[in-house]
């Protein structure tokens, strides 16, 4: 298969992953409106952990090779951080809805660029800092600070984006020594352990019909991660990452059609500014790569 075909397949897989993740967000919002967020995320992580263990068992060298790492503390911290970020994101969906939450969350590539200097020791030039500043303006347009209708809860998806950006940077740092399979394994297992320790105190009975939605949520989570793994196997991350912004499009469609959310003009403008700044940052990263 040629590199061009690889990239095309990677783009298709990335778009497929964004569809699955948007569906996952919608189901998470539906369940979290009726049940405790910790319990919902805990059950989701049980399936995720089973998925990564099954993958590790089938990998070359089996579980022993996949779990071997010299930076166990870092791997566990990554997994716990992602689990906490998911809890914050799901809570944001129930408070603000899918559209407003995702419109703010998509600034995370800019946060990755801003934090790559202090965390990874990478050089961030003035062009990237300018793009980061423009992206911050886009977030401010969405949040509307200082306006009478400003909702302080809008800070929650920004916290989620910051947590996810830090998780991404720590993943890149861990990749200097560990394989993708090793990082993926510890992400699922450590997250499942952490969520079980928290979520078991918030268990509540779930209606029979909602167990079906819970099953779809678990499967969609595993499917989305599998699509991403295959995507990055097919093509370079810098070539497919811009298509990750389709996640916002699908979330907006789902929010409007299923949950009756309203697409505010300032969200459209602010999100467009954030996406443009993020695409420029990705382009700079690729051109300097």
PDB file of N, CA and C in Angstrom, residues 176-251:
ATOM      1  N   UNK A 176       9.111   7.766  25.068  1.00  0.00           N
ATOM      2  CA  UNK A 176      10.560   7.765  24.887  1.00  0.00           C
ATOM      3  C   UNK A 176      11.171   6.441  25.348  1.00  0.00           C
ATOM      4  N   UNK A 177      10.493   5.735  26.243  1.00  0.00           N
ATOM      5  CA  UNK A 177      11.004   4.452  26.739  1.00  0.00           C
ATOM      6  C   UNK A 177      10.048   3.289  26.489  1.00  0.00           C
ATOM      7  N   UNK A 178       8.743   3.545  26.547  1.00  0.00           N
ATOM      8  CA  UNK A 178       7.765   2.460  26.466  1.00  0.00           C
ATOM      9  C   UNK A 178       7.061   2.442  25.120  1.00  0.00           C
ATOM     10  N   UNK A 179       6.597   1.258  24.727  1.00  0.00           N
ATOM     11  CA  UNK A 179       5.852   1.103  23.478  1.00  0.00           C
ATOM     12  C   UNK A 179       4.427   1.611  23.648  1.00  0.00           C
ATOM     13  N   UNK A 180       3.741   1.787  22.516  1.00  0.00           N
ATOM     14  CA  UNK A 180       2.339   2.204  22.549  1.00  0.00           C
ATOM     15  C   UNK A 180       1.484   1.178  23.282  1.00  0.00           C
ATOM     16  N   UNK A 181       1.774  -0.109  23.046  1.00  0.00           N
ATOM     17  CA  UNK A 181       1.011  -1.179  23.691  1.00  0.00           C
ATOM     18  C   UNK A 181       1.147  -1.112  25.209  1.00  0.00           C
ATOM     19  N   UNK A 182       2.347  -0.824  25.703  1.00  0.00           N
ATOM     20  CA  UNK A 182       2.575  -0.727  27.145  1.00  0.00           C
ATOM     21  C   UNK A 182       1.811   0.448  27.744  1.00  0.00           C
ATOM     22  N   UNK A 183       1.893   1.596  27.095  1.00  0.00           N
ATOM     23  CA  UNK A 183       1.177   2.777  27.596  1.00  0.00           C
ATOM     24  C   UNK A 183      -0.327   2.556  27.562  1.00  0.00           C
ATOM     25  N   UNK A 184      -0.818   1.913  26.492  1.00  0.00           N
ATOM     26  CA  UNK A 184      -2.249   1.659  26.357  1.00  0.00           C
ATOM     27  C   UNK A 184      -2.726   0.721  27.465  1.00  0.00           C
ATOM     28  N   UNK A 185      -1.920  -0.304  27.770  1.00  0.00           N
ATOM     29  CA  UNK A 185      -2.283  -1.263  28.818  1.00  0.00           C
ATOM     30  C   UNK A 185      -2.428  -0.560  30.165  1.00  0.00           C
ATOM     31  N   UNK A 186      -1.417   0.224  30.537  1.00  0.00           N
ATOM     32  CA  UNK A 186      -1.451   0.867  31.849  1.00  0.00           C
ATOM     33  C   UNK A 186      -2.513   1.965  31.920  1.00  0.00           C
ATOM     34  N   UNK A 187      -2.846   2.559  30.774  1.00  0.00           N
ATOM     35  CA  UNK A 187      -3.934   3.546  30.753  1.00  0.00           C
ATOM     36  C   UNK A 187      -5.248   2.904  31.173  1.00  0.00           C
ATOM     37  N   UNK A 188      -5.547   1.746  30.593  1.00  0.00           N
ATOM     38  CA  UNK A 188      -6.805   1.069  30.896  1.00  0.00           C
ATOM     39  C   UNK A 188      -6.845   0.468  32.286  1.00  0.00           C
ATOM     40  N   UNK A 189      -5.774  -0.220  32.681  1.00  0.00           N
ATOM     41  CA  UNK A 189      -5.779  -0.945  33.953  1.00  0.00           C
ATOM     42  C   UNK A 189      -5.722   0.012  35.150  1.00  0.00           C
ATOM     43  N   UNK A 190      -4.813   0.979  35.121  1.00  0.00           N
ATOM     44  CA  UNK A 190      -4.703   1.901  36.258  1.00  0.00           C
ATOM     45  C   UNK A 190      -5.952   2.770  36.371  1.00  0.00           C
ATOM     46  N   UNK A 191      -6.533   3.149  35.222  1.00  0.00           N
ATOM     47  CA  UNK A 191      -7.777   3.917  35.257  1.00  0.00           C
ATOM     48  C   UNK A 191      -8.919   3.115  35.845  1.00  0.00           C
ATOM     49  N   UNK A 192      -8.991   1.826  35.494  1.00  0.00           N
ATOM     50  CA  UNK A 192     -10.050   0.966  36.018  1.00  0.00           C
ATOM     51  C   UNK A 192      -9.921   0.781  37.525  1.00  0.00           C
ATOM     52  N   UNK A 193      -8.693   0.585  38.006  1.00  0.00           N
ATOM     53  CA  UNK A 193      -8.475   0.431  39.445  1.00  0.00           C
ATOM     54  C   UNK A 193      -8.870   1.705  40.182  1.00  0.00           C
ATOM     55  N   UNK A 194      -8.432   2.856  39.673  1.00  0.00           N
ATOM     56  CA  UNK A 194      -8.740   4.130  40.322  1.00  0.00           C
ATOM     57  C   UNK A 194     -10.246   4.391  40.352  1.00  0.00           C
ATOM     58  N   UNK A 195     -10.919   4.131  39.225  1.00  0.00           N
ATOM     59  CA  UNK A 195     -12.359   4.391  39.168  1.00  0.00           C
ATOM     60  C   UNK A 195     -13.141   3.417  40.033  1.00  0.00           C
ATOM     61  N   UNK A 196     -12.653   2.187  40.188  1.00  0.00           N
ATOM     62  CA  UNK A 196     -13.328   1.225  41.061  1.00  0.00           C
ATOM     63  C   UNK A 196     -13.231   1.664  42.514  1.00  0.00           C
ATOM     64  N   UNK A 197     -12.063   2.161  42.916  1.00  0.00           N
ATOM     65  CA  UNK A 197     -11.876   2.630  44.292  1.00  0.00           C
ATOM     66  C   UNK A 197     -12.805   3.801  44.614  1.00  0.00           C
ATOM     67  N   UNK A 198     -13.118   4.607  43.605  1.00  0.00           N
ATOM     68  CA  UNK A 198     -14.001   5.757  43.807  1.00  0.00           C
ATOM     69  C   UNK A 198     -15.459   5.380  43.536  1.00  0.00           C
ATOM     70  N   UNK A 199     -15.691   4.733  42.380  1.00  0.00           N
ATOM     71  CA  UNK A 199     -17.058   4.492  41.934  1.00  0.00           C
ATOM     72  C   UNK A 199     -17.848   3.514  42.755  1.00  0.00           C
ATOM     73  N   UNK A 200     -17.178   2.578  43.450  1.00  0.00           N
ATOM     74  CA  UNK A 200     -17.923   1.568  44.203  1.00  0.00           C
ATOM     75  C   UNK A 200     -18.725   2.189  45.354  1.00  0.00           C
ATOM     76  N   UNK A 201     -18.330   3.388  45.779  1.00  0.00           N
ATOM     77  CA  UNK A 201     -19.066   4.068  46.846  1.00  0.00           C
ATOM     78  C   UNK A 201     -20.301   4.799  46.327  1.00  0.00           C
ATOM     79  N   UNK A 202     -20.454   4.856  45.002  1.00  0.00           N
ATOM     80  CA  UNK A 202     -21.569   5.600  44.411  1.00  0.00           C
ATOM     81  C   UNK A 202     -22.474   4.686  43.580  1.00  0.00           C
ATOM     82  N   UNK A 203     -22.414   3.381  43.857  1.00  0.00           N
ATOM     83  CA  UNK A 203     -23.223   2.433  43.085  1.00  0.00           C
ATOM     84  C   UNK A 203     -24.703   2.666  43.343  1.00  0.00           C
ATOM     85  N   UNK A 204     -25.503   2.610  42.286  1.00  0.00           N
ATOM     86  CA  UNK A 204     -26.948   2.718  42.395  1.00  0.00           C
ATOM     87  C   UNK A 204     -27.589   1.829  41.345  1.00  0.00           C
ATOM     88  N   UNK A 205     -28.786   1.317  41.616  1.00  0.00           N
ATOM     89  CA  UNK A 205     -29.449   0.416  40.658  1.00  0.00           C
ATOM     90  C   UNK A 205     -29.676   1.115  39.322  1.00  0.00           C
ATOM     91  N   UNK A 206     -29.496   0.356  38.236  1.00  0.00           N
ATOM     92  CA  UNK A 206     -29.676   0.894  36.897  1.00  0.00           C
ATOM     93  C   UNK A 206     -30.844   0.188  36.216  1.00  0.00           C
ATOM     94  N   UNK A 207     -31.710   0.961  35.557  1.00  0.00           N
ATOM     95  CA  UNK A 207     -32.853   0.388  34.851  1.00  0.00           C
ATOM     96  C   UNK A 207     -32.381  -0.567  33.759  1.00  0.00           C
ATOM     97  N   UNK A 208     -33.193  -1.582  33.481  1.00  0.00           N
ATOM     98  CA  UNK A 208     -32.799  -2.598  32.511  1.00  0.00           C
ATOM     99  C   UNK A 208     -32.485  -2.002  31.150  1.00  0.00           C
ATOM    100  N   UNK A 209     -33.291  -1.045  30.702  1.00  0.00           N
ATOM    101  CA  UNK A 209     -33.059  -0.418  29.409  1.00  0.00           C
ATOM    102  C   UNK A 209     -31.750   0.345  29.353  1.00  0.00           C
ATOM    103  N   UNK A 210     -31.361   0.945  30.473  1.00  0.00           N
ATOM    104  CA  UNK A 210     -30.119   1.714  30.510  1.00  0.00           C
ATOM    105  C   UNK A 210     -28.885   0.816  30.505  1.00  0.00           C
ATOM    106  N   UNK A 211     -29.025  -0.437  30.918  1.00  0.00           N
ATOM    107  CA  UNK A 211     -27.899  -1.363  30.811  1.00  0.00           C
ATOM    108  C   UNK A 211     -27.533  -1.588  29.350  1.00  0.00           C
ATOM    109  N   UNK A 212     -28.541  -1.520  28.466  1.00  0.00           N
ATOM    110  CA  UNK A 212     -28.264  -1.618  27.036  1.00  0.00           C
ATOM    111  C   UNK A 212     -27.427  -0.453  26.556  1.00  0.00           C
ATOM    112  N   UNK A 213     -27.793   0.772  27.005  1.00  0.00           N
ATOM    113  CA  UNK A 213     -26.997   1.946  26.655  1.00  0.00           C
ATOM    114  C   UNK A 213     -25.596   1.847  27.249  1.00  0.00           C
ATOM    115  N   UNK A 214     -25.504   1.296  28.462  1.00  0.00           N
ATOM    116  CA  UNK A 214     -24.201   1.127  29.091  1.00  0.00           C
ATOM    117  C   UNK A 214     -23.325   0.185  28.280  1.00  0.00           C
ATOM    118  N   UNK A 215     -23.931  -0.883  27.752  1.00  0.00           N
ATOM    119  CA  UNK A 215     -23.183  -1.828  26.920  1.00  0.00           C
ATOM    120  C   UNK A 215     -22.674  -1.156  25.649  1.00  0.00           C
ATOM    121  N   UNK A 216     -23.537  -0.331  25.028  1.00  0.00           N
ATOM    122  CA  UNK A 216     -23.128   0.388  23.816  1.00  0.00           C
ATOM    123  C   UNK A 216     -21.994   1.359  24.144  1.00  0.00           C
ATOM    124  N   UNK A 217     -22.067   2.013  25.311  1.00  0.00           N
ATOM    125  CA  UNK A 217     -21.015   2.941  25.729  1.00  0.00           C
ATOM    126  C   UNK A 217     -19.683   2.215  25.877  1.00  0.00           C
ATOM    127  N   UNK A 218     -19.703   1.050  26.500  1.00  0.00           N
ATOM    128  CA  UNK A 218     -18.470   0.282  26.701  1.00  0.00           C
ATOM    129  C   UNK A 218     -17.871  -0.153  25.371  1.00  0.00           C
ATOM    130  N   UNK A 219     -18.718  -0.669  24.482  1.00  0.00           N
ATOM    131  CA  UNK A 219     -18.232  -1.139  23.184  1.00  0.00           C
ATOM    132  C   UNK A 219     -17.717   0.028  22.346  1.00  0.00           C
ATOM    133  N   UNK A 220     -18.422   1.152  22.395  1.00  0.00           N
ATOM    134  CA  UNK A 220     -17.990   2.309  21.596  1.00  0.00           C
ATOM    135  C   UNK A 220     -16.656   2.838  22.086  1.00  0.00           C
ATOM    136  N   UNK A 221     -16.416   2.781  23.405  1.00  0.00           N
ATOM    137  CA  UNK A 221     -15.129   3.229  23.925  1.00  0.00           C
ATOM    138  C   UNK A 221     -13.989   2.385  23.401  1.00  0.00           C
ATOM    139  N   UNK A 222     -14.168   1.062  23.439  1.00  0.00           N
ATOM    140  CA  UNK A 222     -13.132   0.161  22.930  1.00  0.00           C
ATOM    141  C   UNK A 222     -12.958   0.324  21.425  1.00  0.00           C
ATOM    142  N   UNK A 223     -14.085   0.450  20.708  1.00  0.00           N
ATOM    143  CA  UNK A 223     -14.027   0.602  19.253  1.00  0.00           C
ATOM    144  C   UNK A 223     -13.323   1.894  18.865  1.00  0.00           C
ATOM    145  N   UNK A 224     -13.613   2.991  19.574  1.00  0.00           N
ATOM    146  CA  UNK A 224     -12.980   4.261  19.267  1.00  0.00           C
ATOM    147  C   UNK A 224     -11.467   4.202  19.439  1.00  0.00           C
ATOM    148  N   UNK A 225     -11.011   3.576  20.525  1.00  0.00           N
ATOM    149  CA  UNK A 225      -9.570   3.456  20.751  1.00  0.00           C
ATOM    150  C   UNK A 225      -8.932   2.546  19.701  1.00  0.00           C
ATOM    151  N   UNK A 226      -9.637   1.492  19.316  1.00  0.00           N
ATOM    152  CA  UNK A 226      -9.106   0.589  18.291  1.00  0.00           C
ATOM    153  C   UNK A 226      -8.950   1.322  16.963  1.00  0.00           C
ATOM    154  N   UNK A 227      -9.946   2.142  16.607  1.00  0.00           N
ATOM    155  CA  UNK A 227      -9.868   2.917  15.366  1.00  0.00           C
ATOM    156  C   UNK A 227      -8.689   3.882  15.402  1.00  0.00           C
ATOM    157  N   UNK A 228      -8.456   4.509  16.561  1.00  0.00           N
ATOM    158  CA  UNK A 228      -7.323   5.434  16.680  1.00  0.00           C
ATOM    159  C   UNK A 228      -5.989   4.700  16.537  1.00  0.00           C
ATOM    160  N   UNK A 229      -5.892   3.529  17.159  1.00  0.00           N
ATOM    161  CA  UNK A 229      -4.653   2.748  17.050  1.00  0.00           C
ATOM    162  C   UNK A 229      -4.377   2.425  15.586  1.00  0.00           C
ATOM    163  N   UNK A 230      -5.391   1.937  14.878  1.00  0.00           N
ATOM    164  CA  UNK A 230      -5.228   1.592  13.467  1.00  0.00           C
ATOM    165  C   UNK A 230      -4.931   2.831  12.632  1.00  0.00           C
ATOM    166  N   UNK A 231      -5.559   3.956  12.999  1.00  0.00           N
ATOM    167  CA  UNK A 231      -5.340   5.214  12.285  1.00  0.00           C
ATOM    168  C   UNK A 231      -3.875   5.617  12.343  1.00  0.00           C
ATOM    169  N   UNK A 232      -3.291   5.586  13.559  1.00  0.00           N
ATOM    170  CA  UNK A 232      -1.906   6.009  13.717  1.00  0.00           C
ATOM    171  C   UNK A 232      -0.923   4.968  13.196  1.00  0.00           C
ATOM    172  N   UNK A 233      -1.386   3.726  13.007  1.00  0.00           N
ATOM    173  CA  UNK A 233      -0.552   2.726  12.347  1.00  0.00           C
ATOM    174  C   UNK A 233      -0.490   2.992  10.842  1.00  0.00           C
ATOM    175  N   UNK A 234      -1.570   3.541  10.287  1.00  0.00           N
ATOM    176  CA  UNK A 234      -1.667   3.773   8.850  1.00  0.00           C
ATOM    177  C   UNK A 234      -0.949   5.045   8.404  1.00  0.00           C
ATOM    178  N   UNK A 235      -1.053   6.102   9.193  1.00  0.00           N
ATOM    179  CA  UNK A 235      -0.572   7.409   8.734  1.00  0.00           C
ATOM    180  C   UNK A 235       0.074   8.172   9.876  1.00  0.00           C
ATOM    181  N   UNK A 236       0.852   9.213   9.517  1.00  0.00           N
ATOM    182  CA  UNK A 236       1.480  10.067  10.506  1.00  0.00           C
ATOM    183  C   UNK A 236       0.421  10.874  11.254  1.00  0.00           C
ATOM    184  N   UNK A 237       0.679  11.079  12.540  1.00  0.00           N
ATOM    185  CA  UNK A 237      -0.282  11.799  13.362  1.00  0.00           C
ATOM    186  C   UNK A 237      -0.562  13.194  12.821  1.00  0.00           C
ATOM    187  N   UNK A 238       0.482  13.873  12.340  1.00  0.00           N
ATOM    188  CA  UNK A 238       0.304  15.244  11.846  1.00  0.00           C
ATOM    189  C   UNK A 238      -0.578  15.297  10.611  1.00  0.00           C
ATOM    190  N   UNK A 239      -0.663  14.191   9.854  1.00  0.00           N
ATOM    191  CA  UNK A 239      -1.472  14.174   8.638  1.00  0.00           C
ATOM    192  C   UNK A 239      -2.954  13.970   8.937  1.00  0.00           C
ATOM    193  N   UNK A 240      -3.264  13.252  10.011  1.00  0.00           N
ATOM    194  CA  UNK A 240      -4.662  12.918  10.302  1.00  0.00           C
ATOM    195  C   UNK A 240      -5.245  13.743  11.446  1.00  0.00           C
ATOM    196  N   UNK A 241      -4.391  14.360  12.274  1.00  0.00           N
ATOM    197  CA  UNK A 241      -4.887  15.069  13.446  1.00  0.00           C
ATOM    198  C   UNK A 241      -5.881  16.189  13.120  1.00  0.00           C
ATOM    199  N   UNK A 242      -5.703  16.956  12.016  1.00  0.00           N
ATOM    200  CA  UNK A 242      -6.698  17.994  11.722  1.00  0.00           C
ATOM    201  C   UNK A 242      -8.115  17.456  11.588  1.00  0.00           C
ATOM    202  N   UNK A 243      -8.270  16.213  11.171  1.00  0.00           N
ATOM    203  CA  UNK A 243      -9.601  15.642  10.992  1.00  0.00           C
ATOM    204  C   UNK A 243     -10.255  15.272  12.325  1.00  0.00           C
ATOM    205  N   UNK A 244      -9.485  15.353  13.408  1.00  0.00           N
ATOM    206  CA  UNK A 244     -10.052  15.102  14.733  1.00  0.00           C
ATOM    207  C   UNK A 244     -11.079  16.174  15.099  1.00  0.00           C
ATOM    208  N   UNK A 245     -11.005  17.337  14.433  1.00  0.00           N
ATOM    209  CA  UNK A 245     -11.958  18.403  14.727  1.00  0.00           C
ATOM    210  C   UNK A 245     -13.376  18.056  14.264  1.00  0.00           C
ATOM    211  N   UNK A 246     -13.526  17.001  13.462  1.00  0.00           N
ATOM    212  CA  UNK A 246     -14.874  16.552  13.108  1.00  0.00           C
ATOM    213  C   UNK A 246     -15.655  16.126  14.347  1.00  0.00           C
ATOM    214  N   UNK A 247     -14.946  15.824  15.416  1.00  0.00           N
ATOM    215  CA  UNK A 247     -15.608  15.459  16.673  1.00  0.00           C
ATOM    216  C   UNK A 247     -16.583  16.552  17.101  1.00  0.00           C
ATOM    217  N   UNK A 248     -16.179  17.808  16.930  1.00  0.00           N
ATOM    218  CA  UNK A 248     -17.046  18.931  17.275  1.00  0.00           C
ATOM    219  C   UNK A 248     -18.282  18.961  16.389  1.00  0.00           C
ATOM    220  N   UNK A 249     -18.114  18.658  15.105  1.00  0.00           N
ATOM    221  CA  UNK A 249     -19.247  18.668  14.166  1.00  0.00           C
ATOM    222  C   UNK A 249     -20.283  17.624  14.571  1.00  0.00           C
ATOM    223  N   UNK A 250     -19.812  16.394  14.807  1.00  0.00           N
ATOM    224  CA  UNK A 250     -20.763  15.330  15.168  1.00  0.00           C
ATOM    225  C   UNK A 250     -21.421  15.618  16.514  1.00  0.00           C
ATOM    226  N   UNK A 251     -20.673  16.167  17.458  1.00  0.00           N
ATOM    227  CA  UNK A 251     -21.249  16.496  18.765  1.00  0.00           C
ATOM    228  C   UNK A 251     -22.328  17.563  18.637  1.00  0.00           C
TER     229      UNK A 251
END
